[in-house]
Coordinates of C-alpha atoms in Angstrom, one line a residue:
M11 CA 88.8 140.3 73.2
R12 CA 89.8 138.6 77.3
T13 CA 92.0 135.3 76.2
I14 CA 93.6 133.6 79.4
R15 CA 96.8 130.9 79.0
Q16 CA 98.8 129.2 80.9
L17 CA 102.4 130.3 79.9
G18 CA 104.9 127.4 79.5
T19 CA 108.9 127.6 80.5
A20 CA 111.3 129.3 77.6
V21 CA 112.7 125.2 77.3
A22 CA 109.4 121.9 76.8
L23 CA 111.4 119.5 79.0
A24 CA 110.0 116.6 78.0
V25 CA 110.3 114.3 75.4
A26 CA 108.0 114.0 72.1
V27 CA 106.0 110.4 72.1
A28 CA 103.8 109.7 69.0
C29 CA 100.8 107.1 69.3
A30 CA 100.7 105.2 65.4
G31 CA 97.9 102.1 65.2
T32 CA 96.1 99.8 68.1
G33 CA 99.0 99.6 69.7
C34 CA 98.0 102.4 72.3
T35 CA 95.5 102.4 73.8
V36 CA 93.8 106.5 75.4
I37 CA 92.0 105.8 79.0
Q38 CA 90.7 108.2 81.6
V39 CA 93.1 108.6 84.3
S40 CA 90.4 108.8 87.5
G41 CA 91.0 105.8 89.1
P42 CA 90.1 102.9 90.6
Y43 CA 89.1 105.2 93.3
T44 CA 85.8 105.9 95.7
M45 CA 85.3 109.9 97.1
N46 CA 84.1 111.3 99.9
E47 CA 84.0 114.9 101.3
A48 CA 85.9 116.5 104.1
S49 CA 86.0 119.4 105.8
G50 CA 82.9 120.4 104.4
G51 CA 81.2 122.3 106.9
D52 CA 84.0 124.1 108.8
P53 CA 83.6 128.2 108.3
L54 CA 88.5 128.1 108.2
S55 CA 88.4 125.1 105.7
K56 CA 88.0 124.8 102.4
P57 CA 85.7 121.5 101.1
F58 CA 86.9 119.2 99.4
Q59 CA 86.5 115.7 98.2
R60 CA 89.2 113.1 99.5
L61 CA 90.4 110.3 97.0
I62 CA 90.3 107.1 98.4
A63 CA 92.3 104.7 96.6
T64 CA 91.6 100.8 95.9
P65 CA 94.1 98.0 96.2
P66 CA 95.4 95.7 93.2
Q67 CA 92.8 93.7 92.0
P68 CA 93.8 89.3 90.4
D69 CA 92.0 90.1 87.8
W70 CA 93.5 93.9 86.7
S71 CA 95.1 93.6 83.9
P72 CA 99.2 95.5 83.3
E73 CA 97.7 98.4 82.8
Q74 CA 94.8 98.4 84.4
T75 CA 97.2 98.1 87.7
L76 CA 99.4 101.2 86.7
R77 CA 94.9 102.8 87.1
G78 CA 95.0 102.1 89.9
L79 CA 98.5 102.6 90.6
Q80 CA 98.1 105.8 90.0
A81 CA 94.9 106.7 92.1
A82 CA 96.5 105.6 94.4
M83 CA 100.2 108.7 94.9
A84 CA 96.6 110.5 94.4
A85 CA 96.1 110.1 97.4
F86 CA 99.2 109.2 98.6
A87 CA 99.3 112.0 100.6
D88 CA 95.6 110.7 102.5
D89 CA 96.7 107.0 103.2
P90 CA 99.6 106.3 102.4
T91 CA 99.1 102.0 102.6
V92 CA 97.7 101.5 99.1
L93 CA 100.5 102.5 97.3
P94 CA 103.1 99.7 98.5
Q95 CA 100.6 97.1 98.0
Y96 CA 101.5 98.1 93.9
L97 CA 104.7 97.3 94.3
T98 CA 107.9 94.3 94.5
A99 CA 109.3 93.8 96.8
D100 CA 112.8 95.4 95.4
A101 CA 110.9 98.6 94.5
L102 CA 109.4 99.4 97.9
K103 CA 112.8 99.1 99.5
S104 CA 114.2 101.8 96.0
W105 CA 111.3 104.1 96.1
T106 CA 110.6 107.0 97.8
P107 CA 107.5 109.9 97.7
S108 CA 110.2 112.7 97.6
G109 CA 111.0 115.0 94.8
A110 CA 108.5 117.2 92.5
V111 CA 105.1 115.8 92.3
T112 CA 104.8 116.3 88.6
V113 CA 101.1 116.8 86.8
L114 CA 100.1 116.1 83.8
D115 CA 97.0 116.5 81.7
D116 CA 93.7 114.4 82.9
L117 CA 93.9 112.5 79.3
M118 CA 96.5 109.3 79.6
Q119 CA 97.8 106.2 76.9
F120 CA 99.1 103.5 77.7
D121 CA 101.2 102.1 75.2
P122 CA 100.9 97.7 76.0
P123 CA 103.0 95.2 76.0
E124 CA 103.7 93.0 73.0
P125 CA 101.4 90.0 72.6
G126 CA 101.9 86.8 74.2
G127 CA 101.8 87.4 78.0
D128 CA 103.9 84.5 79.5
E129 CA 106.8 86.8 79.9
P130 CA 108.0 87.5 82.9
V131 CA 107.9 90.8 82.8
Q132 CA 105.1 93.1 80.6
R133 CA 106.6 96.6 80.0
V134 CA 103.7 98.8 80.1
T135 CA 104.3 103.3 78.9
L136 CA 102.5 105.3 79.9
K137 CA 102.1 108.0 78.1
G138 CA 100.7 112.4 78.5
R139 CA 101.1 115.7 78.5
Q140 CA 102.8 118.0 81.1
V141 CA 101.0 120.6 82.5
A142 CA 103.0 122.0 85.5
S143 CA 105.3 120.5 88.6
I144 CA 104.5 121.2 91.6
E145 CA 108.8 121.8 93.7
E146 CA 109.4 120.4 97.1
D147 CA 109.3 123.3 97.8
D148 CA 105.4 124.1 97.2
T149 CA 106.8 126.2 93.3
Y150 CA 103.8 125.1 91.2
V151 CA 105.8 125.9 87.7
P152 CA 103.5 125.2 84.2
Q153 CA 105.2 122.3 81.8
A154 CA 104.8 122.1 78.2
G155 CA 105.3 118.8 76.3
N156 CA 104.7 114.7 75.7
W157 CA 106.2 113.2 78.9
A158 CA 106.8 109.4 78.4
R159 CA 107.6 106.5 80.9
P160 CA 107.6 102.5 81.2
F161 CA 106.4 100.8 84.1
D162 CA 107.7 97.1 84.6
L163 CA 105.1 95.1 86.1
V164 CA 105.6 91.3 86.9
K165 CA 103.0 88.7 88.0
A166 CA 102.7 88.4 91.7
R167 CA 101.6 84.6 93.4
E168 CA 98.4 85.9 94.4
G169 CA 97.2 87.3 90.9
G170 CA 97.8 89.7 89.2
Y171 CA 100.4 92.3 89.4
R172 CA 102.8 94.0 90.7
V173 CA 105.5 96.8 89.3
N174 CA 108.9 96.6 90.1
K175 CA 110.2 99.3 89.6
L176 CA 109.4 102.4 89.9
P177 CA 111.2 106.4 89.3
D178 CA 111.2 108.6 91.9
G179 CA 108.4 111.4 92.8
L180 CA 104.9 110.6 92.7
I181 CA 102.6 111.5 89.1
L182 CA 99.2 113.3 89.9
T183 CA 96.3 114.4 86.6
R184 CA 95.2 117.6 86.6
S185 CA 92.1 117.1 88.2
D186 CA 94.1 115.5 91.1
V187 CA 96.2 118.6 91.8
D188 CA 92.9 120.8 91.4
R189 CA 90.1 118.5 93.9
A190 CA 93.5 118.3 96.5
Y191 CA 95.6 121.0 96.1
R192 CA 94.4 125.0 95.9
P193 CA 97.0 128.0 95.1
T194 CA 97.6 129.7 98.7
K195 CA 98.8 133.3 98.8
L196 CA 101.6 133.5 101.8
Y197 CA 102.6 136.2 102.7
Y198 CA 106.5 136.8 104.4
L199 CA 108.3 140.6 105.2
N200 CA 110.3 142.2 102.3
G201 CA 113.9 141.5 102.9
S202 CA 115.8 144.6 102.8
T203 CA 113.9 147.0 104.7
Q204 CA 111.5 145.2 105.8
D205 CA 108.9 147.6 106.5
R206 CA 106.4 145.8 103.2
I207 CA 105.4 141.8 103.2
V208 CA 106.0 140.1 100.2
V209 CA 103.4 138.0 98.4
D210 CA 104.2 134.2 97.8
N211 CA 102.3 131.6 95.4
V212 CA 102.6 128.1 96.5
R213 CA 99.7 125.0 95.9
L214 CA 99.1 123.2 98.9
R215 CA 97.5 119.3 99.5
L216 CA 94.3 120.6 101.8
K217 CA 94.2 117.9 104.4
P218 CA 91.7 116.3 105.7
E219 CA 92.2 116.3 109.6
E220 CA 93.1 120.2 109.5
T221 CA 91.4 123.7 108.5
Y222 CA 92.3 125.4 106.0
A223 CA 93.6 127.9 108.3
K224 CA 96.0 125.4 109.8
V225 CA 97.0 124.3 106.8
I226 CA 98.1 128.2 105.4
L227 CA 99.9 128.9 108.7
E228 CA 101.9 126.0 109.4
R229 CA 103.3 126.8 106.2
L230 CA 104.0 129.7 106.7
L231 CA 106.7 129.2 109.7
K232 CA 108.6 127.5 106.7
D233 CA 111.1 129.6 104.6
P234 CA 109.1 131.2 101.1
S235 CA 109.9 129.5 98.6
G236 CA 112.2 129.3 96.2
V237 CA 111.7 132.1 93.8
L238 CA 112.0 133.8 97.0
R239 CA 114.6 132.5 98.9
G240 CA 117.3 134.7 100.8
A241 CA 114.8 138.1 99.8
A242 CA 112.5 137.7 101.9
T243 CA 112.4 137.2 105.9
T244 CA 110.5 136.6 108.5
A245 CA 108.8 138.2 112.9
F246 CA 108.8 134.3 113.4
P247 CA 111.1 132.8 115.1
A248 CA 112.9 129.9 114.9
G249 CA 111.1 127.0 116.7
T250 CA 107.4 128.3 116.5
K251 CA 104.4 126.0 115.9
V252 CA 100.6 126.8 115.6
Q253 CA 99.1 124.9 118.5
S254 CA 95.6 125.6 116.6
V255 CA 93.4 127.6 114.8
T256 CA 89.5 128.2 116.0
S257 CA 86.2 129.6 115.4
A258 CA 85.2 131.4 118.2
E259 CA 81.8 132.6 120.1
D260 CA 82.5 135.4 118.0
E261 CA 83.1 134.7 114.6
R262 CA 85.8 135.6 115.7
V263 CA 89.1 133.4 114.3
V264 CA 91.6 132.1 117.3
V265 CA 94.7 131.4 116.7
N266 CA 96.9 130.0 119.4
L267 CA 100.8 129.3 118.8
S268 CA 103.5 128.2 121.3
G269 CA 107.4 128.5 121.0
P270 CA 110.5 131.2 121.8
L271 CA 108.0 134.3 121.6
D272 CA 107.7 136.4 124.6
L273 CA 104.9 137.8 126.4
L274 CA 106.9 140.8 127.5
D275 CA 108.0 141.2 123.5
L276 CA 106.3 143.1 121.6
S277 CA 108.6 144.6 119.0
G278 CA 107.5 142.8 116.4
E279 CA 103.8 141.3 116.4
D280 CA 103.0 144.2 114.4
A281 CA 104.8 142.4 111.4
L282 CA 103.8 138.9 112.5
M283 CA 100.5 139.6 111.9
A284 CA 100.5 141.1 109.6
Q285 CA 101.9 138.0 107.7
I286 CA 99.0 136.1 109.6
R287 CA 96.0 138.6 108.8
Y288 CA 97.2 138.6 104.7
S289 CA 97.4 135.1 105.2
L290 CA 94.3 133.8 106.7
N291 CA 92.2 137.2 104.5
N292 CA 93.6 137.0 100.6
N293 CA 92.9 133.4 100.8
D294 CA 89.3 133.6 102.0
V295 CA 89.5 131.8 105.4
A296 CA 88.7 134.6 107.8
K297 CA 88.0 137.6 105.4
G298 CA 86.1 140.2 107.6
R299 CA 87.1 138.3 110.8
G300 CA 89.3 140.0 113.6
I301 CA 92.0 137.9 114.6
S302 CA 93.4 137.4 117.9
V303 CA 96.5 135.2 118.5
L304 CA 97.1 133.2 121.7
L305 CA 100.9 132.0 123.5
D306 CA 100.4 129.5 125.3
G307 CA 96.2 130.2 125.7
E308 CA 97.5 133.4 126.1
P309 CA 96.9 137.1 125.3
Y310 CA 99.6 138.5 122.6
T311 CA 97.8 140.5 119.9
S312 CA 94.8 141.3 117.8
Y313 CA 93.8 142.5 114.4
E314 CA 90.4 144.7 113.8
P315 CA 89.2 144.3 110.9
N316 CA 87.8 147.7 111.2
T317 CA 91.8 148.7 111.0
D318 CA 92.5 150.4 107.8
D319 CA 96.1 149.7 107.9
L320 CA 97.4 149.4 105.1
R321 CA 101.4 150.4 105.3
W322 CA 102.1 146.5 105.0
L323 CA 101.3 147.3 101.4
D324 CA 102.3 150.5 100.5
N325 CA 103.3 151.0 97.0
G326 CA 105.1 153.9 97.6
G327 CA 102.6 156.9 95.3
N328 CA 99.5 156.6 93.4
N329 CA 99.8 160.1 91.7
A330 CA 100.6 159.6 88.3
Y331 CA 101.9 161.9 85.8
Y332 CA 103.3 162.0 81.9
V333 CA 106.1 163.6 80.4
S334 CA 105.6 166.4 77.7
K335 CA 108.4 168.1 75.6
G336 CA 110.8 167.0 77.5
A337 CA 108.9 167.9 81.1
V338 CA 107.6 166.1 83.6
H339 CA 103.9 166.6 84.9
S340 CA 101.3 165.4 86.9
M341 CA 98.4 163.9 85.9
S342 CA 94.6 164.6 87.1
K343 CA 91.7 162.7 86.8
E344 CA 90.6 164.2 84.2
G345 CA 94.2 164.0 82.5
P346 CA 96.2 166.8 81.6
G347 CA 97.5 168.6 85.4
S348 CA 99.9 171.0 85.6
A349 CA 104.4 170.7 85.4
V350 CA 106.0 170.0 89.0
A351 CA 108.5 171.8 90.5
G352 CA 112.1 172.5 89.9
P353 CA 114.4 171.1 86.7
A354 CA 112.4 168.1 86.6
G355 CA 109.0 170.2 85.2
Q356 CA 110.9 172.4 82.6
Q357 CA 110.9 171.4 78.7
R358 CA 114.7 170.1 77.9
Q359 CA 115.9 168.0 75.0
G360 CA 118.2 165.5 76.1
Y361 CA 116.2 163.5 78.2
S362 CA 114.3 160.4 78.2
H363 CA 113.1 157.4 80.8
F364 CA 112.2 158.8 83.6
A365 CA 111.0 157.1 86.9
I366 CA 109.5 158.4 89.4
S367 CA 111.2 157.3 93.2
K368 CA 109.1 156.8 96.2
Q369 CA 106.6 159.1 97.7
G370 CA 107.5 161.5 93.6
G371 CA 110.1 163.5 96.0
F372 CA 112.9 162.0 92.9
V373 CA 113.1 162.6 89.3
A374 CA 115.6 160.4 87.4
A375 CA 115.9 160.2 83.8
M376 CA 118.8 159.3 80.9
T377 CA 120.8 161.4 78.9
S378 CA 124.1 160.2 75.9
T379 CA 126.0 160.4 78.9
G380 CA 124.1 158.7 81.9
I381 CA 121.3 158.9 83.9
S382 CA 120.9 162.4 86.7
V383 CA 118.5 162.5 89.1
A384 CA 116.4 166.0 89.8
P385 CA 114.4 166.0 92.8
L386 CA 110.9 167.9 93.0
T387 CA 111.9 171.4 94.6
Q388 CA 112.1 174.9 93.0
E389 CA 115.3 175.5 94.0
G390 CA 116.7 171.5 93.2
Q391 CA 119.3 171.0 90.2
W392 CA 120.0 168.0 87.5
Q393 CA 122.7 166.0 89.0
E394 CA 124.4 162.8 87.4
V395 CA 124.9 160.0 89.5
I396 CA 126.3 157.5 87.2
Q397 CA 128.0 157.4 84.0
G398 CA 127.6 155.4 81.3
T399 CA 127.2 154.6 77.1
D400 CA 125.2 151.4 77.6
L401 CA 122.5 151.8 80.6
T402 CA 120.0 150.7 80.4
P403 CA 116.7 153.1 82.0
P404 CA 116.6 154.2 85.1
S405 CA 114.7 151.7 88.3
W406 CA 114.3 153.3 91.5
H407 CA 114.1 151.0 95.0
R408 CA 111.8 151.7 97.8
D409 CA 115.0 152.0 99.8
G410 CA 115.6 155.2 97.9
S411 CA 118.1 154.0 95.8
L412 CA 118.4 154.3 92.4
W413 CA 118.8 150.9 90.2
T414 CA 120.9 150.5 85.7
F415 CA 122.1 147.6 84.1
D416 CA 125.2 148.6 82.2
Q417 CA 125.3 146.5 78.9
K418 CA 128.8 146.9 77.4
N419 CA 130.3 145.8 81.2
R420 CA 127.6 143.0 81.6
V421 CA 126.6 144.1 85.7
V422 CA 124.0 145.7 87.8
L423 CA 124.4 148.2 89.1
R424 CA 122.9 150.5 92.3
Y425 CA 123.9 153.8 93.6
D426 CA 122.3 154.8 96.8
H427 CA 120.3 157.8 96.7
A428 CA 119.8 158.8 100.5
G429 CA 123.5 158.1 101.0
K430 CA 125.0 159.5 98.4
R431 CA 127.0 156.7 97.8
G432 CA 128.2 154.5 94.1
P433 CA 127.8 153.4 92.3
E434 CA 128.4 149.6 93.4
V435 CA 127.9 147.0 91.5
V436 CA 125.7 144.5 92.8
S437 CA 126.5 140.2 92.1
A438 CA 123.6 139.2 88.8
P439 CA 124.8 135.8 88.7
G440 CA 121.8 134.4 86.6
L441 CA 122.4 137.8 84.4
E442 CA 126.5 137.2 83.2
K443 CA 125.6 135.8 79.8
L444 CA 121.8 137.5 79.4
D445 CA 122.5 140.7 77.3
V446 CA 119.9 142.2 79.4
T447 CA 118.1 145.4 78.1
R448 CA 115.9 146.6 81.2
L449 CA 115.6 146.5 84.4
R450 CA 112.1 146.4 86.5
I451 CA 112.4 146.8 90.2
A452 CA 108.7 145.1 92.5
R453 CA 106.8 147.6 94.5
D454 CA 107.6 145.8 97.4
G455 CA 111.1 145.8 96.9
V456 CA 112.0 142.1 96.4
R457 CA 111.1 141.5 92.6
V458 CA 112.6 142.5 89.2
A459 CA 112.0 141.7 86.2
V460 CA 114.2 142.0 83.1
T461 CA 113.8 142.0 79.6
T462 CA 116.8 140.4 77.6
G463 CA 117.5 139.9 73.6
K464 CA 118.2 142.4 70.2
N465 CA 118.1 140.5 67.7
L466 CA 116.8 137.4 67.9
A467 CA 114.3 135.6 70.4
Q468 CA 113.2 138.1 73.1
T469 CA 112.5 137.0 76.5
V470 CA 111.7 138.2 80.3
Q471 CA 113.8 136.7 83.3
I472 CA 112.2 137.0 87.1
G473 CA 114.4 137.4 89.1
A474 CA 115.1 138.5 93.2
L475 CA 116.8 141.2 95.1
T476 CA 119.0 139.0 97.8
V477 CA 120.0 140.0 101.1
T478 CA 121.3 136.6 102.9
G479 CA 125.3 137.0 102.2
G480 CA 125.1 140.3 101.7
L481 CA 123.4 142.3 98.3
A482 CA 122.4 140.7 95.1
L483 CA 120.2 140.2 92.0
G484 CA 119.4 136.4 92.7
N485 CA 116.6 133.8 92.0
V486 CA 116.5 134.0 88.6
R487 CA 113.8 131.8 86.1
P488 CA 112.9 132.7 82.5
L489 CA 109.0 133.9 82.3
M490 CA 108.0 134.0 78.3
G491 CA 110.2 134.4 75.7
T492 CA 109.5 135.1 71.9
E493 CA 109.8 134.2 68.6
A494 CA 112.6 135.8 66.3
G495 CA 111.5 139.0 65.4
D496 CA 108.5 140.7 67.9
E497 CA 110.1 142.5 70.4
I498 CA 109.7 143.7 73.9
L499 CA 108.2 147.3 73.1
D500 CA 107.6 147.6 76.7
I501 CA 107.5 146.2 80.3
A502 CA 105.2 147.6 83.6
W503 CA 104.5 145.9 87.3
R504 CA 100.6 146.1 87.6
D505 CA 100.8 144.7 91.4
D506 CA 103.1 142.6 93.6
E507 CA 101.9 139.4 91.1
H508 CA 101.5 141.0 88.0
L509 CA 103.8 142.0 85.0
L510 CA 102.3 143.8 81.8
V511 CA 104.3 142.7 78.6
L512 CA 103.8 144.7 75.5
V513 CA 105.5 143.6 72.9
Q514 CA 105.4 143.7 68.7
S515 CA 105.1 140.4 66.9
K516 CA 105.1 140.7 62.8
A517 CA 101.4 140.8 62.7
Q518 CA 100.2 142.8 65.1
Q519 CA 100.7 144.1 69.0
I520 CA 100.5 141.7 72.5
L521 CA 99.5 143.6 75.6
N522 CA 99.7 140.5 77.9
E523 CA 99.6 140.4 81.9
I524 CA 101.1 137.6 83.5
D525 CA 100.8 136.3 87.0
V526 CA 104.6 135.3 87.9
G527 CA 103.2 133.0 90.6
D528 CA 101.6 130.3 88.6
G529 CA 102.3 131.9 84.6
E530 CA 99.0 132.7 83.4
V531 CA 98.5 135.0 81.1
V532 CA 95.6 137.7 80.1
E533 CA 94.8 139.3 76.6
I534 CA 94.4 142.7 77.1
P535 CA 92.6 143.7 73.9
L536 CA 94.0 146.1 72.6
K537 CA 92.7 149.4 68.9
D538 CA 95.8 152.1 69.0
R539 CA 99.3 150.7 68.8
L540 CA 100.8 151.0 72.1
E541 CA 104.8 153.0 73.0
A542 CA 104.9 153.2 76.5
L543 CA 103.3 151.4 80.2
A544 CA 102.8 152.1 83.2
A545 CA 100.0 151.2 86.3
L546 CA 99.4 150.6 89.3
N547 CA 97.1 148.1 90.6
E548 CA 94.0 148.7 88.8
R549 CA 95.3 152.0 87.1
V550 CA 97.4 151.1 84.1
L551 CA 97.6 154.3 81.5
A552 CA 99.9 153.5 77.9
A553 CA 100.9 155.9 75.9
A554 CA 100.3 155.7 72.1
D555 CA 102.3 155.0 68.6
A556 CA 102.3 158.8 68.2
E557 CA 103.3 157.5 63.9
K558 CA 101.2 155.5 64.3
A559 CA 98.0 156.2 66.3
G560 CA 98.8 159.8 67.0
S561 CA 100.4 161.9 70.3
K562 CA 97.7 160.5 73.2
I563 CA 97.7 158.6 76.8
L564 CA 95.2 156.3 77.5
E565 CA 93.5 154.8 80.0
L566 CA 92.1 151.2 79.8
N567 CA 88.8 150.5 81.5
Q568 CA 87.4 147.8 83.8
D569 CA 85.3 146.6 80.4
Q570 CA 89.1 146.6 78.9
S571 CA 88.7 149.6 76.6
W572 CA 90.4 151.8 76.7
T573 CA 89.9 155.3 77.1
P574 CA 92.0 158.9 75.9
K575 CA 92.7 160.8 78.7
I576 CA 95.7 163.1 77.4
D577 CA 95.7 163.8 73.7
S578 CA 98.0 165.2 72.8
D579 CA 101.9 166.5 72.8
V580 CA 103.1 163.7 75.5
E581 CA 105.4 161.2 75.2
I582 CA 105.3 158.7 78.1
P583 CA 103.0 158.6 81.4
L584 CA 105.1 157.7 84.8
F585 CA 103.6 155.9 88.2
P586 CA 106.3 156.1 91.4
L587 CA 108.1 152.8 91.7
G588 CA 107.6 150.6 89.0

């Protein structure tokens, strides 16, 4: 069975509340407002319902006033004139919409004021379950926990109530976000090699006066979100502006830019076009259509949809491998294949946790004294490149460097295999106090997944390789945690956005596919007990637990069933990088 759920952060950020007796009113917060359709007929946009909020009314109770205030918050981006009408002069002076947007479940509760009714100040508490926040950099961060906030209201001379003090920021419901925001994929350049694009998942608010295509490109001109800050860069020079995004008669998308780009200098036009076309195509705005980019109305560059150009999504090779009796083999479509060339293809004891470099040029493996590397050539030899007895399994970067975490000294190590230099210590301030057990670099060369914990609750953390101010592993944040006693058996990058996590709980094994952008979790059904994973886009391979299920390699099918590919004398599957 395939189940989907939303992953909360490791720490609940809200205060627990309870509703007891008759002093708590439950209402569906969805108004007062009216709707009208916006951007419904433009092929470069997405239709959505524009919310039109109602000003406070003289006969409204404190609860109805707060209900109207929340609706005015939901409409604030389209019409900022209604919300101030709910505030006293003092509240209006101190309040700002800036800051993270709080996203609550649709079902909210109001604790009404105590009976009496003539007090100058009426305190009403709004309660609900927080499901997410939308940060100022447009990052959608799932949350889990109860939320409560008191509001003080005073009677207005013209009748009704006004809010006397309002904490900064906006409060939206899940329905508000679903109606007015769209999950959006923005594409930037890998900061270190700049030979590949990197996806940045954000939530963008639709604008009635602009097409979704223009909203996307205007956001693309800004810095990436915090999770990629310092790790991704752009081909757009500072000062570039989007003048217009239109459809031509031949259905081509025409993007007109202005700014410091030079019609006589096309050195960065391939990367710039890659950012534009993937950001438009992968949000289903310009899919299958040609794109022309103009600079102040003059032709600058173009893209044809039949162009077979996938270099900006290069994954470093798609050949599958497996290990049998200590020797690395290539994997055929049917399953078993031949041993690779050189020493890595020879049966040998004492080598484990193999990793394949970009395009299958080198193999790394752990030994009792460190990490060794061998080229896949007949004349190659194993060479120890990182010494240590407390290292995590090796992980290749797309630039040819080899990475591990020294558990004894709690530092990240990088060996520059191309330059034969190192290992060097890489700054990783977010990992200094963590008990790191695995480190896996994604094929985009930017995102990094690490597992932590050995005896107590274990976690998966996500970071990024930043290059601003020197190479570092930064932007570390928790992705998921386990219950005490559960064990993370393996992790594998499936693609730039999804991480596979295999967990052994007290009762069963669980294989989850986690979207590292919004935390959505898809549980993949298991039949056999597994012990190792390898993945690349649509292909997922797993090694069965030899003691429980027999020595075999399984492949995941589209219907979520598993097919045996190799049924004896196998240890682990492998793909390059990841």
